[in-house]
Structure formats: structure tokens, C-alpha cells
Coordinates of C-alpha atoms in Angstrom, one line a residue:
X1 CA 138.0 91.0 128.9
X2 CA 141.5 91.4 130.5
X3 CA 141.6 95.2 130.8
X4 CA 140.5 96.6 134.2
X5 CA 137.1 98.3 134.4
X6 CA 138.3 102.0 134.6
X7 CA 140.1 101.6 131.3
X8 CA 137.2 99.7 129.7
X9 CA 134.9 102.5 130.7
X10 CA 137.3 105.1 129.4
X11 CA 137.4 103.2 126.1
X12 CA 133.6 103.2 125.9
X13 CA 133.4 106.9 126.7
X14 CA 136.1 107.8 124.2
X15 CA 134.6 105.6 121.5
X16 CA 131.1 107.0 122.0
X17 CA 132.5 110.5 122.0
X18 CA 134.1 110.1 118.6
X19 CA 131.1 108.3 117.2
X20 CA 128.6 111.0 118.2
X21 CA 131.2 113.8 117.2
X22 CA 131.3 112.2 113.7
X23 CA 127.5 111.8 113.4
X24 CA 126.7 115.2 114.5
X25 CA 129.8 117.0 112.9
X26 CA 129.3 115.3 109.6
X27 CA 125.6 116.2 109.6
X28 CA 126.6 119.9 110.2
X29 CA 129.2 119.8 107.5
X30 CA 126.9 118.1 105.0
X31 CA 124.0 120.4 105.7
X32 CA 126.3 123.4 105.4
X33 CA 127.7 122.3 102.0
X34 CA 124.4 121.4 100.2
X35 CA 120.7 122.0 100.3
X36 CA 120.1 118.5 98.9
X37 CA 118.8 116.4 101.7
X38 CA 119.6 113.2 100.0
X39 CA 123.2 114.2 99.5
X40 CA 123.3 115.6 103.1
X41 CA 122.3 112.1 104.4
X42 CA 124.9 110.5 102.2
X43 CA 127.5 112.9 103.7
X44 CA 126.3 111.9 107.2
X45 CA 126.2 108.2 106.4
X46 CA 129.7 107.5 105.0
X47 CA 131.6 109.1 108.0
X48 CA 129.5 107.2 110.5
X49 CA 130.2 103.8 108.9
X50 CA 133.8 104.6 108.5
X51 CA 134.5 105.8 112.1
X52 CA 132.7 102.7 113.4
X53 CA 135.3 100.4 111.6
X54 CA 138.1 102.5 113.1
X55 CA 136.8 102.7 116.6
X56 CA 135.8 99.0 116.9
X57 CA 139.1 97.9 115.5
X58 CA 141.2 100.1 117.9
X59 CA 139.0 100.0 121.1
X60 CA 137.4 96.6 120.7
X61 CA 140.3 94.7 122.3
X62 CA 139.9 97.0 125.4
X63 CA 136.2 97.2 126.1
X64 CA 134.5 95.2 123.5
X65 CA 133.6 98.5 121.7
X66 CA 129.9 98.5 122.5
X67 CA 129.5 102.3 122.5
X68 CA 125.8 101.5 122.8
X69 CA 123.6 100.7 125.9
X70 CA 121.4 98.4 123.8
X71 CA 124.5 96.4 122.7
X72 CA 125.8 96.3 126.3
X73 CA 122.3 95.1 127.4
X74 CA 122.5 92.3 124.7
X75 CA 126.0 91.2 126.0
X76 CA 124.6 91.3 129.5
X77 CA 121.9 89.0 128.5
X78 CA 124.4 86.6 127.0
X79 CA 126.5 86.9 130.2
X80 CA 129.5 88.2 128.2
X81 CA 129.3 91.4 130.2
X82 CA 128.6 91.1 134.0
X83 CA 125.3 92.6 135.0
X84 CA 127.1 94.6 137.7
X85 CA 129.0 96.4 134.9
X86 CA 126.0 97.3 132.7
X87 CA 125.2 100.5 134.4
X88 CA 128.8 101.9 134.4
X89 CA 129.1 101.0 130.8
X90 CA 125.8 102.9 130.0
X91 CA 126.9 105.9 132.1
X92 CA 130.2 106.0 130.3
X93 CA 128.6 105.7 126.9
X94 CA 126.0 108.4 127.6
X95 CA 128.6 110.9 129.0
X96 CA 131.0 110.3 126.1
X97 CA 128.1 110.8 123.6
X98 CA 127.0 114.1 125.1
X99 CA 130.5 115.4 125.2
X100 CA 130.8 114.4 121.5
X101 CA 127.8 116.5 120.6
X102 CA 129.3 119.5 122.5
X103 CA 132.5 119.0 120.8
X104 CA 130.9 119.0 117.4
X105 CA 129.1 122.3 118.2
X106 CA 132.4 123.9 119.3
X107 CA 134.2 122.7 116.2
X108 CA 131.6 124.4 113.9
X109 CA 131.4 127.5 116.1
X110 CA 127.8 126.8 117.3
X111 CA 126.2 127.2 120.7
X112 CA 127.4 124.4 122.8
X113 CA 124.1 123.9 124.7
X114 CA 121.1 123.2 122.3
X115 CA 117.9 121.1 122.3
X116 CA 116.8 119.5 119.0
X117 CA 113.3 120.5 117.5
X118 CA 113.4 117.7 114.9
X119 CA 110.3 115.4 115.3
X120 CA 111.0 111.7 115.1
X121 CA 108.1 109.8 116.5
X122 CA 105.3 107.4 115.5
X123 CA 104.9 103.6 115.0
X124 CA 107.0 103.5 111.8
X125 CA 109.9 105.3 113.6
X126 CA 109.7 103.1 116.5
X127 CA 109.5 99.9 114.4
X128 CA 112.4 101.2 112.3
X129 CA 114.5 101.5 115.5
X130 CA 113.5 98.0 116.6
X131 CA 114.5 96.6 113.2
X132 CA 117.8 98.6 113.2
X133 CA 118.9 97.6 116.7
X134 CA 117.8 93.9 116.1
X135 CA 120.0 93.8 113.0
X136 CA 122.9 95.4 114.6
X137 CA 122.9 93.1 117.6
X138 CA 122.3 90.1 115.4
X139 CA 125.2 91.1 113.1
X140 CA 127.6 91.5 116.1
X141 CA 126.6 88.1 117.6
X142 CA 126.7 86.4 114.2
X143 CA 130.1 87.9 113.4
X144 CA 131.5 86.9 116.7
X145 CA 130.3 83.4 116.1
X146 CA 131.5 83.0 112.5
X147 CA 134.3 85.6 111.8
X148 CA 135.2 87.7 114.8
X149 CA 138.0 89.6 113.1
X150 CA 135.4 91.0 110.5
X151 CA 133.1 92.4 113.1
X152 CA 134.4 96.1 112.7
X153 CA 133.7 95.9 109.0
X154 CA 130.3 94.2 109.5
X155 CA 129.1 96.8 111.9
X156 CA 130.3 99.7 109.8
X157 CA 128.8 98.3 106.7
X158 CA 125.5 97.5 108.4
X159 CA 125.1 100.9 109.8
X160 CA 125.9 102.5 106.5
X161 CA 123.2 100.4 104.9
X162 CA 120.7 100.8 107.7
X163 CA 120.9 104.6 107.4
X164 CA 119.0 104.1 104.1
X165 CA 116.7 101.2 104.6
X166 CA 115.1 102.4 107.9
X167 CA 112.6 105.4 108.1
X168 CA 114.5 106.5 111.3
X169 CA 117.9 106.5 109.7
X170 CA 119.1 103.8 112.1
X171 CA 120.0 105.4 115.4
X172 CA 120.0 101.9 116.9
X173 CA 121.8 103.4 120.0
X174 CA 120.2 104.9 123.1
X175 CA 123.5 106.8 124.0
X176 CA 123.6 108.3 120.5
X177 CA 120.0 109.2 120.6
X178 CA 120.3 111.0 123.9
X179 CA 123.3 112.9 122.6
X180 CA 121.5 113.8 119.4
X181 CA 118.6 115.3 121.4
X182 CA 121.1 117.9 122.4
X183 CA 121.8 119.2 118.9
X184 CA 119.4 121.3 116.8
X185 CA 121.0 120.3 113.6
X186 CA 120.7 117.9 110.8
X187 CA 121.1 114.8 113.0
X188 CA 118.9 115.9 115.9
X189 CA 115.9 114.4 117.6
X190 CA 113.3 116.1 120.0
X191 CA 114.0 115.1 123.6
X192 CA 110.4 114.2 124.0
X193 CA 110.8 111.5 121.2
X194 CA 113.6 109.8 123.1
X195 CA 111.5 107.2 125.1
X196 CA 109.9 105.5 122.1
X197 CA 113.3 105.2 120.4
X198 CA 115.2 103.9 123.5
X199 CA 112.5 101.3 124.3
X200 CA 112.4 100.1 120.7
X201 CA 116.2 99.9 120.5
X202 CA 116.5 97.8 123.7
X203 CA 113.7 95.5 122.7
X204 CA 115.3 95.0 119.3
X205 CA 118.7 94.2 120.9
X206 CA 117.1 91.7 123.4
X207 CA 115.2 90.0 120.7
X208 CA 118.3 89.6 118.5
X209 CA 120.0 87.9 121.5
X210 CA 117.3 85.1 121.5
X211 CA 117.3 84.7 117.8
X212 CA 121.1 84.7 117.4
X213 CA 121.4 82.3 120.3
X214 CA 119.1 79.9 118.3
X215 CA 120.7 80.5 114.9
X216 CA 124.3 80.1 115.9
X217 CA 123.8 77.6 118.8
X218 CA 126.7 75.2 119.2
X219 CA 125.6 71.7 118.0
X220 CA 126.6 68.6 119.7
X221 CA 129.0 66.4 117.9

């Protein structure tokens, strides 16, 4: 990465800001327009997948476009991200995500400060998050190893699919989970349910690093 650290951190904060503003804002919009939960979820899914393609394409050359502490952890494990930069990356992502939630509330004329009452807990939810984060990290590493220019589309399409094949709707991102704990809307999660999600997401990403390292290991000539 050639960009200096302050600009990389700004890119991570900005990207996570728009990612969370999209997740929370589209959830509010969808929930306002229909009482059909399936249709609301679809209205939440498509914008999220779309914005990921845009943000990774534009900001990837600056910071790597992690927007996700679990992904940053994965890159630290592969030594693509220096360990000393992991904490600043995570701080920028969490701060950007929280501001994204606040912005979504303000755009829809809702109280800026909220706490979610939506329960998302239990073994099935935690396992879903482990699977979601594992798949996300594996897709990123596999994409970088085989077709790096396709990574924005791979991630956007993967998250679009994972919204629907996981019981948790694929948060797969500790910063986004924290930010979504601060909205009592369609996309929220109770603050007390965060630890299980965050641990599962980090474990999933770490496991994917090991598996991807074996799958796409460079073979000797």
C-alpha cells in the first residue's frame, strides 16, 4: 500500500460510513414502504451489495477497502497489513460505521441516538456469522489470488447471497454490527448480542486465512 496511513484511515472510515448508511438507510426505507418482511429484506440486500462494489472499486486502491475489523484481522494474519496498523484500522472502521448510523437516522428524520431492541442471539446466529465471515474472507483472498480486479464484484455478490442463506442475514463485520446496535430499526441488533457476533466473525475470518492459504498456496515449479 503506497498511500500514507492518515489517508488510508480516512478511506476506511469513509467507506464504512457509506456502507453502514446504506445498510441502515435502506432498511428504514424498505420497512417504510412495505409491511412484507421478505420484500423489506430484499430492499435491504440489493443496495448493500451494490454499494460494496462501488466502495471497494473506488477506495480499494487507497486502503485495501477492508471496512471490516474481521477482514483487517485476516490481512494482519497474512502480514499484508502490519500488526501495528490493525488497531487504527479498526478504530477508523468503527467510528465511520457509527457516524453512518447517525447519518441514516438524520436523513429519515429519526432520533439520532438509539439502541436496538432486536434480538439476534443463539448458536444458530453465531454459527451463521462464523460461516458468513469465513466465506467473505475466503472470497477476498481467493479473488486476490486468482482475479484481483474482480474482487469488488465478488464481495458485493457474496454479501448479496449471504443475506439470504444465513440465519443472521450475514453481518460478517464487527464494525457494522456495532453500528447496527445503535439503530432501533429494521437492521438493528441488541447491544447485548454483540459479543457473540463479533467473536464468531473474527473466528470465521481467521479460519478462512488458514484454509485459503492452503487452497491457493503457491506451488513449486
